[in-house]
């Protein structure tokens, strides 16, 4: 539900959904403080999504290629490394779920917490501008 979105990642989720190419279903704004760490790595922000209805995987990959290459050209790899991948999750012995993940990860995991937060927030804004330029 959109009301359950963490506030720092919400604008990126909304921008991705507004493309009509993807349908998001999970996100995390990133949690960088030592007391926010769990067994699961939370030292990054991410959005998970699938193709929207009647959209091909190739169209999603074209969107990701544009966003990733534009981000790298405009902003480089430091201080945030923006990547995407396809995640395969077994549902049962016959079914694999395929999910796309857009990941914003601080290049230097040893940077101070407030710097990682500020860098990630800025990278989210930069990514939104790229998506909105489509």
mmCIF file of N, CA and C in Angstrom:
data_model
loop_
_atom_site.group_PDB
_atom_site.id
_atom_site.type_symbol
_atom_site.label_atom_id
_atom_site.label_comp_id
_atom_site.label_asym_id
_atom_site.label_seq_id
_atom_site.Cartn_x
_atom_site.Cartn_y
_atom_site.Cartn_z
ATOM 1 N N UNK A 1 0.843 -1.177 0.000
ATOM 2 C CA UNK A 1 0.000 0.000 0.000
ATOM 3 C C UNK A 1 0.890 1.243 0.000
ATOM 4 N N UNK A 2 0.544 2.235 -0.820
ATOM 5 C CA UNK A 2 1.369 3.431 -0.960
ATOM 6 C C UNK A 2 1.508 4.190 0.361
ATOM 7 N N UNK A 3 0.560 4.093 1.275
ATOM 8 C CA UNK A 3 0.646 4.791 2.548
ATOM 9 C C UNK A 3 1.711 4.192 3.458
ATOM 10 N N UNK A 4 2.125 2.963 3.183
ATOM 11 C CA UNK A 4 3.118 2.290 4.008
ATOM 12 C C UNK A 4 4.547 2.569 3.556
ATOM 13 N N UNK A 5 4.713 3.372 2.519
ATOM 14 C CA UNK A 5 6.046 3.634 1.987
ATOM 15 C C UNK A 5 6.848 4.532 2.912
ATOM 16 N N UNK A 6 8.126 4.214 3.034
ATOM 17 C CA UNK A 6 9.018 5.088 3.778
ATOM 18 C C UNK A 6 9.153 6.406 2.993
ATOM 19 N N UNK A 7 9.187 7.532 3.678
ATOM 20 C CA UNK A 7 9.099 8.831 2.992
ATOM 21 C C UNK A 7 10.244 9.150 2.036
ATOM 22 N N UNK A 8 11.453 8.690 2.318
ATOM 23 C CA UNK A 8 12.581 9.049 1.456
ATOM 24 C C UNK A 8 12.577 8.285 0.135
ATOM 25 N N UNK A 9 11.963 7.102 0.085
ATOM 26 C CA UNK A 9 11.940 6.306 -1.138
ATOM 27 C C UNK A 9 10.648 6.518 -1.923
ATOM 28 N N UNK A 10 9.623 7.055 -1.270
ATOM 29 C CA UNK A 10 8.305 7.231 -1.908
ATOM 30 C C UNK A 10 8.376 7.943 -3.259
ATOM 31 N N UNK A 11 9.111 9.072 -3.392
ATOM 32 C CA UNK A 11 9.127 9.757 -4.698
ATOM 33 C C UNK A 11 9.703 8.887 -5.824
ATOM 34 N N UNK A 12 10.685 8.051 -5.518
ATOM 35 C CA UNK A 12 11.250 7.158 -6.541
ATOM 36 C C UNK A 12 10.244 6.075 -6.908
ATOM 37 N N UNK A 13 9.568 5.519 -5.935
ATOM 38 C CA UNK A 13 8.530 4.514 -6.203
ATOM 39 C C UNK A 13 7.450 5.121 -7.093
ATOM 40 N N UNK A 14 7.011 6.316 -6.754
ATOM 41 C CA UNK A 14 5.973 6.978 -7.541
ATOM 42 C C UNK A 14 6.443 7.255 -8.960
ATOM 43 N N UNK A 15 7.683 7.723 -9.124
ATOM 44 C CA UNK A 15 8.222 8.004 -10.464
ATOM 45 C C UNK A 15 8.286 6.733 -11.307
ATOM 46 N N UNK A 16 8.732 5.629 -10.700
ATOM 47 C CA UNK A 16 8.790 4.364 -11.446
ATOM 48 C C UNK A 16 7.392 3.912 -11.867
ATOM 49 N N UNK A 17 6.436 3.970 -10.954
ATOM 50 C CA UNK A 17 5.072 3.552 -11.288
ATOM 51 C C UNK A 17 4.455 4.436 -12.360
ATOM 52 N N UNK A 18 4.778 5.724 -12.349
ATOM 53 C CA UNK A 18 4.208 6.651 -13.321
ATOM 54 C C UNK A 18 4.713 6.415 -14.737
ATOM 55 N N UNK A 19 5.799 5.657 -14.901
ATOM 56 C CA UNK A 19 6.278 5.347 -16.253
ATOM 57 C C UNK A 19 5.286 4.449 -16.988
ATOM 58 N N UNK A 20 4.485 3.686 -16.234
ATOM 59 C CA UNK A 20 3.587 2.716 -16.854
ATOM 60 C C UNK A 20 4.308 1.458 -17.316
ATOM 61 N N UNK A 21 5.613 1.410 -17.082
ATOM 62 C CA UNK A 21 6.417 0.269 -17.529
ATOM 63 C C UNK A 21 6.554 -0.768 -16.426
ATOM 64 N N UNK A 22 6.578 -0.331 -15.180
ATOM 65 C CA UNK A 22 6.753 -1.254 -14.054
ATOM 66 C C UNK A 22 5.643 -1.062 -13.022
ATOM 67 N N UNK A 23 5.500 -2.076 -12.186
ATOM 68 C CA UNK A 23 4.602 -2.033 -11.031
ATOM 69 C C UNK A 23 5.435 -2.412 -9.822
ATOM 70 N N UNK A 24 5.657 -1.445 -8.937
ATOM 71 C CA UNK A 24 6.474 -1.702 -7.750
ATOM 72 C C UNK A 24 5.650 -2.434 -6.705
ATOM 73 N N UNK A 25 6.356 -3.173 -5.845
ATOM 74 C CA UNK A 25 5.647 -3.869 -4.771
ATOM 75 C C UNK A 25 6.423 -3.889 -3.459
ATOM 76 N N UNK A 26 7.680 -3.433 -3.479
ATOM 77 C CA UNK A 26 8.473 -3.437 -2.255
ATOM 78 C C UNK A 26 9.549 -2.372 -2.383
ATOM 79 N N UNK A 27 9.867 -1.729 -1.262
ATOM 80 C CA UNK A 27 10.927 -0.720 -1.296
ATOM 81 C C UNK A 27 11.502 -0.536 0.102
ATOM 82 N N UNK A 28 12.682 0.083 0.127
ATOM 83 C CA UNK A 28 13.349 0.420 1.386
ATOM 84 C C UNK A 28 14.183 1.665 1.134
ATOM 85 N N UNK A 29 14.078 2.650 2.023
ATOM 86 C CA UNK A 29 14.818 3.894 1.854
ATOM 87 C C UNK A 29 16.266 3.795 2.309
ATOM 88 N N UNK A 30 16.625 2.670 2.908
ATOM 89 C CA UNK A 30 17.976 2.480 3.431
ATOM 90 C C UNK A 30 18.031 2.836 4.898
ATOM 91 N N UNK A 31 18.765 2.046 5.641
ATOM 92 C CA UNK A 31 18.917 2.239 7.085
ATOM 93 C C UNK A 31 20.392 2.040 7.398
ATOM 94 N N UNK A 32 21.076 3.140 7.708
ATOM 95 C CA UNK A 32 22.532 3.131 7.746
ATOM 96 C C UNK A 32 23.146 3.121 9.141
ATOM 97 N N UNK A 33 22.394 3.467 10.143
ATOM 98 C CA UNK A 33 22.940 3.512 11.501
ATOM 99 C C UNK A 33 23.209 2.107 12.023
ATOM 100 N N UNK A 34 24.193 1.985 12.874
ATOM 101 C CA UNK A 34 24.556 0.671 13.425
ATOM 102 C C UNK A 34 23.368 0.013 14.137
ATOM 103 N N UNK A 35 22.578 0.808 14.838
ATOM 104 C CA UNK A 35 21.447 0.231 15.573
ATOM 105 C C UNK A 35 20.279 -0.143 14.664
ATOM 106 N N UNK A 36 20.356 0.191 13.373
ATOM 107 C CA UNK A 36 19.311 -0.176 12.418
ATOM 108 C C UNK A 36 19.662 -1.430 11.622
ATOM 109 N N UNK A 37 20.829 -1.994 11.858
ATOM 110 C CA UNK A 37 21.250 -3.174 11.106
ATOM 111 C C UNK A 37 20.622 -4.438 11.686
ATOM 112 N N UNK A 38 20.314 -5.353 10.798
ATOM 113 C CA UNK A 38 19.754 -6.645 11.186
ATOM 114 C C UNK A 38 20.536 -7.724 10.452
ATOM 115 N N UNK A 39 20.069 -8.924 10.510
ATOM 116 C CA UNK A 39 20.709 -10.008 9.749
ATOM 117 C C UNK A 39 20.692 -9.684 8.258
ATOM 118 N N UNK A 40 19.624 -9.036 7.801
ATOM 119 C CA UNK A 40 19.498 -8.620 6.408
ATOM 120 C C UNK A 40 20.243 -7.301 6.217
ATOM 121 N N UNK A 41 20.997 -7.184 5.133
ATOM 122 C CA UNK A 41 21.746 -5.961 4.834
ATOM 123 C C UNK A 41 20.769 -4.821 4.545
ATOM 124 N N UNK A 42 20.776 -3.798 5.378
ATOM 125 C CA UNK A 42 19.899 -2.639 5.204
ATOM 126 C C UNK A 42 20.700 -1.396 4.862
ATOM 127 N N UNK A 43 21.952 -1.581 4.489
ATOM 128 C CA UNK A 43 22.878 -0.480 4.238
ATOM 129 C C UNK A 43 22.774 0.010 2.783
ATOM 130 N N UNK A 44 21.540 0.046 2.266
ATOM 131 C CA UNK A 44 21.282 0.503 0.897
ATOM 132 C C UNK A 44 19.789 0.776 0.760
ATOM 133 N N UNK A 45 19.424 1.490 -0.306
ATOM 134 C CA UNK A 45 18.019 1.697 -0.642
ATOM 135 C C UNK A 45 17.705 0.845 -1.862
ATOM 136 N N UNK A 46 16.440 0.430 -1.982
ATOM 137 C CA UNK A 46 16.073 -0.371 -3.143
ATOM 138 C C UNK A 46 14.586 -0.259 -3.419
ATOM 139 N N UNK A 47 14.243 -0.556 -4.688
ATOM 140 C CA UNK A 47 12.853 -0.688 -5.102
ATOM 141 C C UNK A 47 12.756 -1.984 -5.900
ATOM 142 N N UNK A 48 11.749 -2.789 -5.564
ATOM 143 C CA UNK A 48 11.506 -4.043 -6.288
ATOM 144 C C UNK A 48 10.236 -3.900 -7.108
ATOM 145 N N UNK A 49 10.271 -4.483 -8.310
ATOM 146 C CA UNK A 49 9.131 -4.318 -9.205
ATOM 147 C C UNK A 49 9.082 -5.431 -10.240
ATOM 148 N N UNK A 50 7.952 -5.498 -10.908
ATOM 149 C CA UNK A 50 7.719 -6.423 -12.014
ATOM 150 C C UNK A 50 7.223 -5.591 -13.194
ATOM 151 N N UNK A 51 7.216 -6.162 -14.399
ATOM 152 C CA UNK A 51 6.643 -5.415 -15.521
ATOM 153 C C UNK A 51 5.167 -5.112 -15.254
ATOM 154 N N UNK A 52 4.728 -3.926 -15.670
ATOM 155 C CA UNK A 52 3.311 -3.582 -15.581
ATOM 156 C C UNK A 52 2.529 -4.485 -16.536
ATOM 157 N N UNK A 53 1.236 -4.500 -16.384
ATOM 158 C CA UNK A 53 0.394 -5.313 -17.267
ATOM 159 C C UNK A 53 0.683 -4.970 -18.727
ATOM 160 N N UNK A 54 0.796 -6.000 -19.555
ATOM 161 C CA UNK A 54 1.016 -5.879 -21.005
ATOM 162 C C UNK A 54 2.348 -5.221 -21.364
ATOM 163 N N UNK A 55 3.317 -5.269 -20.452
ATOM 164 C CA UNK A 55 4.660 -4.738 -20.714
ATOM 165 C C UNK A 55 5.632 -5.912 -20.723
ATOM 166 N N UNK A 56 6.531 -5.920 -21.694
ATOM 167 C CA UNK A 56 7.491 -7.023 -21.816
ATOM 168 C C UNK A 56 8.708 -6.801 -20.915
ATOM 169 N N UNK A 57 9.403 -7.877 -20.637
ATOM 170 C CA UNK A 57 10.655 -7.803 -19.887
ATOM 171 C C UNK A 57 11.654 -6.915 -20.637
ATOM 172 N N UNK A 58 11.652 -6.991 -21.971
ATOM 173 C CA UNK A 58 12.571 -6.179 -22.765
ATOM 174 C C UNK A 58 12.313 -4.682 -22.566
ATOM 175 N N UNK A 59 11.050 -4.288 -22.411
ATOM 176 C CA UNK A 59 10.737 -2.875 -22.168
ATOM 177 C C UNK A 59 11.254 -2.431 -20.798
ATOM 178 N N UNK A 60 11.148 -3.311 -19.802
ATOM 179 C CA UNK A 60 11.688 -2.999 -18.474
ATOM 180 C C UNK A 60 13.200 -2.875 -18.554
ATOM 181 N N UNK A 61 13.836 -3.801 -19.251
ATOM 182 C CA UNK A 61 15.290 -3.756 -19.388
ATOM 183 C C UNK A 61 15.744 -2.502 -20.130
ATOM 184 N N UNK A 62 14.977 -2.054 -21.114
ATOM 185 C CA UNK A 62 15.295 -0.814 -21.833
ATOM 186 C C UNK A 62 15.220 0.383 -20.875
ATOM 187 N N UNK A 63 14.198 0.427 -20.026
ATOM 188 C CA UNK A 63 14.076 1.483 -19.018
ATOM 189 C C UNK A 63 15.286 1.469 -18.087
ATOM 190 N N UNK A 64 15.629 0.285 -17.580
ATOM 191 C CA UNK A 64 16.760 0.175 -16.654
ATOM 192 C C UNK A 64 18.069 0.577 -17.318
ATOM 193 N N UNK A 65 18.265 0.157 -18.559
ATOM 194 C CA UNK A 65 19.490 0.528 -19.275
ATOM 195 C C UNK A 65 19.597 2.043 -19.374
ATOM 196 N N UNK A 66 18.503 2.701 -19.705
ATOM 197 C CA UNK A 66 18.511 4.156 -19.817
ATOM 198 C C UNK A 66 18.840 4.802 -18.471
ATOM 199 N N UNK A 67 18.132 4.397 -17.431
ATOM 200 C CA UNK A 67 18.327 5.002 -16.111
ATOM 201 C C UNK A 67 19.758 4.774 -15.622
ATOM 202 N N UNK A 68 20.247 3.545 -15.724
ATOM 203 C CA UNK A 68 21.583 3.234 -15.212
ATOM 204 C C UNK A 68 22.683 3.937 -15.996
ATOM 205 N N UNK A 69 22.585 3.939 -17.306
ATOM 206 C CA UNK A 69 23.644 4.572 -18.101
ATOM 207 C C UNK A 69 23.610 6.081 -17.938
ATOM 208 N N UNK A 70 22.421 6.675 -17.870
ATOM 209 C CA UNK A 70 22.326 8.120 -17.650
ATOM 210 C C UNK A 70 22.876 8.501 -16.275
ATOM 211 N N UNK A 71 22.545 7.701 -15.268
ATOM 212 C CA UNK A 71 23.053 7.992 -13.924
ATOM 213 C C UNK A 71 24.576 7.933 -13.911
ATOM 214 N N UNK A 72 25.131 6.894 -14.492
ATOM 215 C CA UNK A 72 26.595 6.741 -14.494
ATOM 216 C C UNK A 72 27.261 7.871 -15.260
ATOM 217 N N UNK A 73 26.681 8.239 -16.417
ATOM 218 C CA UNK A 73 27.240 9.322 -17.224
ATOM 219 C C UNK A 73 27.206 10.645 -16.468
ATOM 220 N N UNK A 74 26.091 10.910 -15.796
ATOM 221 C CA UNK A 74 25.913 12.206 -15.123
ATOM 222 C C UNK A 74 26.587 12.260 -13.751
ATOM 223 N N UNK A 75 26.623 11.115 -13.029
ATOM 224 C CA UNK A 75 27.022 11.149 -11.620
ATOM 225 C C UNK A 75 28.142 10.180 -11.238
ATOM 226 N N UNK A 76 28.512 9.268 -12.117
ATOM 227 C CA UNK A 76 29.590 8.328 -11.816
ATOM 228 C C UNK A 76 29.171 7.237 -10.839
ATOM 229 N N UNK A 77 30.151 6.586 -10.249
ATOM 230 C CA UNK A 77 29.910 5.482 -9.320
ATOM 231 C C UNK A 77 30.046 5.901 -7.864
ATOM 232 N N UNK A 78 30.594 7.081 -7.646
ATOM 233 C CA UNK A 78 30.837 7.548 -6.281
ATOM 234 C C UNK A 78 30.043 8.838 -6.086
ATOM 235 N N UNK A 79 29.346 9.034 -4.999
ATOM 236 C CA UNK A 79 29.365 8.245 -3.774
ATOM 237 C C UNK A 79 28.329 7.118 -3.725
ATOM 238 N N UNK A 80 27.420 7.064 -4.737
ATOM 239 C CA UNK A 80 26.395 6.014 -4.746
ATOM 240 C C UNK A 80 26.552 5.187 -6.007
ATOM 241 N N UNK A 81 26.504 3.889 -5.837
ATOM 242 C CA UNK A 81 26.568 2.951 -6.948
ATOM 243 C C UNK A 81 25.135 2.514 -7.240
ATOM 244 N N UNK A 82 24.578 2.945 -8.371
ATOM 245 C CA UNK A 82 23.228 2.584 -8.781
ATOM 246 C C UNK A 82 23.311 1.377 -9.698
ATOM 247 N N UNK A 83 22.658 0.293 -9.312
ATOM 248 C CA UNK A 83 22.654 -0.923 -10.116
ATOM 249 C C UNK A 83 21.235 -1.488 -10.170
ATOM 250 N N UNK A 84 21.056 -2.457 -11.046
ATOM 251 C CA UNK A 84 19.786 -3.185 -11.113
ATOM 252 C C UNK A 84 20.101 -4.639 -11.408
ATOM 253 N N UNK A 85 19.228 -5.503 -10.947
ATOM 254 C CA UNK A 85 19.394 -6.915 -11.249
ATOM 255 C C UNK A 85 18.041 -7.606 -11.213
ATOM 256 N N UNK A 86 18.013 -8.799 -11.748
ATOM 257 C CA UNK A 86 16.816 -9.617 -11.680
ATOM 258 C C UNK A 86 17.033 -10.638 -10.577
ATOM 259 N N UNK A 87 16.058 -10.729 -9.687
ATOM 260 C CA UNK A 87 16.119 -11.634 -8.542
ATOM 261 C C UNK A 87 15.190 -12.816 -8.801
ATOM 262 N N UNK A 88 15.724 -14.016 -8.681
ATOM 263 C CA UNK A 88 14.927 -15.234 -8.859
ATOM 264 C C UNK A 88 14.686 -15.848 -7.485
ATOM 265 N N UNK A 89 13.422 -15.991 -7.115
ATOM 266 C CA UNK A 89 13.061 -16.528 -5.809
ATOM 267 C C UNK A 89 12.204 -17.773 -5.999
ATOM 268 N N UNK A 90 12.618 -18.921 -5.443
ATOM 269 C CA UNK A 90 11.790 -20.123 -5.584
ATOM 270 C C UNK A 90 10.527 -20.002 -4.730
ATOM 271 N N UNK A 91 9.389 -20.240 -5.350
ATOM 272 C CA UNK A 91 8.101 -20.207 -4.659
ATOM 273 C C UNK A 91 7.725 -21.607 -4.183
ATOM 274 N N UNK A 92 7.904 -22.565 -5.062
ATOM 275 C CA UNK A 92 7.714 -23.974 -4.721
ATOM 276 C C UNK A 92 8.637 -24.774 -5.636
ATOM 277 N N UNK A 93 8.494 -26.080 -5.649
ATOM 278 C CA UNK A 93 9.461 -26.890 -6.422
ATOM 279 C C UNK A 93 9.348 -26.695 -7.931
ATOM 280 N N UNK A 94 8.265 -26.093 -8.408
ATOM 281 C CA UNK A 94 8.081 -25.886 -9.848
ATOM 282 C C UNK A 94 8.072 -24.424 -10.272
ATOM 283 N N UNK A 95 8.076 -23.482 -9.329
ATOM 284 C CA UNK A 95 7.845 -22.081 -9.667
ATOM 285 C C UNK A 95 8.968 -21.179 -9.160
ATOM 286 N N UNK A 96 9.457 -20.343 -10.070
ATOM 287 C CA UNK A 96 10.427 -19.301 -9.726
ATOM 288 C C UNK A 96 9.767 -17.947 -9.952
ATOM 289 N N UNK A 97 9.834 -17.088 -8.958
ATOM 290 C CA UNK A 97 9.356 -15.723 -9.120
ATOM 291 C C UNK A 97 10.514 -14.875 -9.630
ATOM 292 N N UNK A 98 10.239 -14.046 -10.634
ATOM 293 C CA UNK A 98 11.258 -13.156 -11.196
ATOM 294 C C UNK A 98 10.902 -11.721 -10.846
ATOM 295 N N UNK A 99 11.829 -11.042 -10.204
ATOM 296 C CA UNK A 99 11.621 -9.678 -9.730
ATOM 297 C C UNK A 99 12.798 -8.819 -10.164
ATOM 298 N N UNK A 100 12.528 -7.581 -10.551
ATOM 299 C CA UNK A 100 13.598 -6.625 -10.812
ATOM 300 C C UNK A 100 13.872 -5.835 -9.543
ATOM 301 N N UNK A 101 15.146 -5.492 -9.327
ATOM 302 C CA UNK A 101 15.553 -4.708 -8.160
ATOM 303 C C UNK A 101 16.432 -3.558 -8.637
ATOM 304 N N UNK A 102 16.051 -2.333 -8.268
ATOM 305 C CA UNK A 102 16.877 -1.152 -8.487
ATOM 306 C C UNK A 102 17.523 -0.835 -7.146
ATOM 307 N N UNK A 103 18.856 -0.819 -7.100
ATOM 308 C CA UNK A 103 19.599 -0.748 -5.848
ATOM 309 C C UNK A 103 20.478 0.501 -5.824
ATOM 310 N N UNK A 104 20.378 1.268 -4.752
ATOM 311 C CA UNK A 104 21.218 2.445 -4.529
ATOM 312 C C UNK A 104 22.072 2.156 -3.305
ATOM 313 N N UNK A 105 23.360 1.940 -3.549
ATOM 314 C CA UNK A 105 24.242 1.488 -2.474
ATOM 315 C C UNK A 105 25.422 2.452 -2.318
ATOM 316 N N UNK A 106 25.663 2.911 -1.099
ATOM 317 C CA UNK A 106 26.844 3.753 -0.893
ATOM 318 C C UNK A 106 28.108 3.034 -1.368
ATOM 319 N N UNK A 107 28.932 3.759 -2.135
ATOM 320 C CA UNK A 107 30.155 3.167 -2.646
ATOM 321 C C UNK A 107 31.088 2.782 -1.511
ATOM 322 N N UNK A 108 31.169 3.641 -0.488
ATOM 323 C CA UNK A 108 32.045 3.370 0.656
ATOM 324 C C UNK A 108 31.177 3.056 1.871
ATOM 325 N N UNK A 109 31.075 1.798 2.223
ATOM 326 C CA UNK A 109 30.214 1.409 3.343
ATOM 327 C C UNK A 109 30.755 1.895 4.681
ATOM 328 N N UNK A 110 31.987 2.405 4.688
ATOM 329 C CA UNK A 110 32.579 2.908 5.925
ATOM 330 C C UNK A 110 32.379 4.412 6.118
ATOM 331 N N UNK A 111 31.721 5.068 5.148
ATOM 332 C CA UNK A 111 31.399 6.490 5.336
ATOM 333 C C UNK A 111 30.514 6.652 6.565
ATOM 334 N N UNK A 112 30.528 7.836 7.177
ATOM 335 C CA UNK A 112 29.644 8.070 8.324
ATOM 336 C C UNK A 112 28.172 7.932 7.921
ATOM 337 N N UNK A 113 27.366 7.550 8.886
ATOM 338 C CA UNK A 113 25.940 7.311 8.658
ATOM 339 C C UNK A 113 25.263 8.502 7.998
ATOM 340 N N UNK A 114 25.495 9.706 8.496
ATOM 341 C CA UNK A 114 24.816 10.878 7.947
ATOM 342 C C UNK A 114 25.245 11.155 6.510
ATOM 343 N N UNK A 115 26.477 10.870 6.164
ATOM 344 C CA UNK A 115 26.930 11.048 4.782
ATOM 345 C C UNK A 115 26.256 10.039 3.866
ATOM 346 N N UNK A 116 26.169 8.775 4.292
ATOM 347 C CA UNK A 116 25.499 7.762 3.461
ATOM 348 C C UNK A 116 24.032 8.129 3.247
ATOM 349 N N UNK A 117 23.383 8.636 4.292
ATOM 350 C CA UNK A 117 21.973 9.041 4.186
ATOM 351 C C UNK A 117 21.817 10.182 3.183
ATOM 352 N N UNK A 118 22.664 11.219 3.327
ATOM 353 C CA UNK A 118 22.587 12.377 2.427
ATOM 354 C C UNK A 118 22.917 11.981 0.987
ATOM 355 N N UNK A 119 23.935 11.159 0.798
ATOM 356 C CA UNK A 119 24.308 10.714 -0.552
ATOM 357 C C UNK A 119 23.189 9.897 -1.187
ATOM 358 N N UNK A 120 22.571 9.023 -0.406
ATOM 359 C CA UNK A 120 21.479 8.200 -0.921
ATOM 360 C C UNK A 120 20.276 9.057 -1.269
ATOM 361 N N UNK A 121 19.926 9.991 -0.406
ATOM 362 C CA UNK A 121 18.797 10.884 -0.687
ATOM 363 C C UNK A 121 19.039 11.674 -1.974
ATOM 364 N N UNK A 122 20.255 12.182 -2.156
ATOM 365 C CA UNK A 122 20.594 12.934 -3.367
ATOM 366 C C UNK A 122 20.516 12.021 -4.597
ATOM 367 N N UNK A 123 20.992 10.791 -4.483
ATOM 368 C CA UNK A 123 20.953 9.856 -5.616
ATOM 369 C C UNK A 123 19.507 9.490 -5.975
ATOM 370 N N UNK A 124 18.647 9.388 -4.987
ATOM 371 C CA UNK A 124 17.221 9.133 -5.261
ATOM 372 C C UNK A 124 16.667 10.286 -6.090
ATOM 373 N N UNK A 125 16.956 11.519 -5.690
ATOM 374 C CA UNK A 125 16.488 12.689 -6.442
ATOM 375 C C UNK A 125 17.054 12.698 -7.864
ATOM 376 N N UNK A 126 18.326 12.369 -8.011
ATOM 377 C CA UNK A 126 18.955 12.345 -9.338
ATOM 378 C C UNK A 126 18.311 11.265 -10.224
ATOM 379 N N UNK A 127 18.014 10.125 -9.636
ATOM 380 C CA UNK A 127 17.388 9.028 -10.381
ATOM 381 C C UNK A 127 15.987 9.430 -10.830
ATOM 382 N N UNK A 128 15.249 10.091 -9.963
ATOM 383 C CA UNK A 128 13.903 10.551 -10.317
ATOM 384 C C UNK A 128 13.966 11.507 -11.503
ATOM 385 N N UNK A 129 14.932 12.432 -11.496
ATOM 386 C CA UNK A 129 15.062 13.372 -12.623
ATOM 387 C C UNK A 129 15.314 12.623 -13.931
ATOM 388 N N UNK A 130 16.121 11.581 -13.874
ATOM 389 C CA UNK A 130 16.398 10.788 -15.084
ATOM 390 C C UNK A 130 15.122 10.096 -15.541
ATOM 391 N N UNK A 131 14.392 9.474 -14.637
ATOM 392 C CA UNK A 131 13.141 8.793 -14.993
ATOM 393 C C UNK A 131 12.151 9.790 -15.583
ATOM 394 N N UNK A 132 12.053 10.964 -14.986
ATOM 395 C CA UNK A 132 11.104 11.973 -15.465
ATOM 396 C C UNK A 132 11.503 12.569 -16.800
ATOM 397 N N UNK A 133 12.751 12.354 -17.227
ATOM 398 C CA UNK A 133 13.197 12.889 -18.525
ATOM 399 C C UNK A 133 12.846 11.962 -19.683
ATOM 400 N N UNK A 134 12.246 10.835 -19.390
ATOM 401 C CA UNK A 134 11.881 9.889 -20.466
ATOM 402 C C UNK A 134 10.897 10.508 -21.432
#
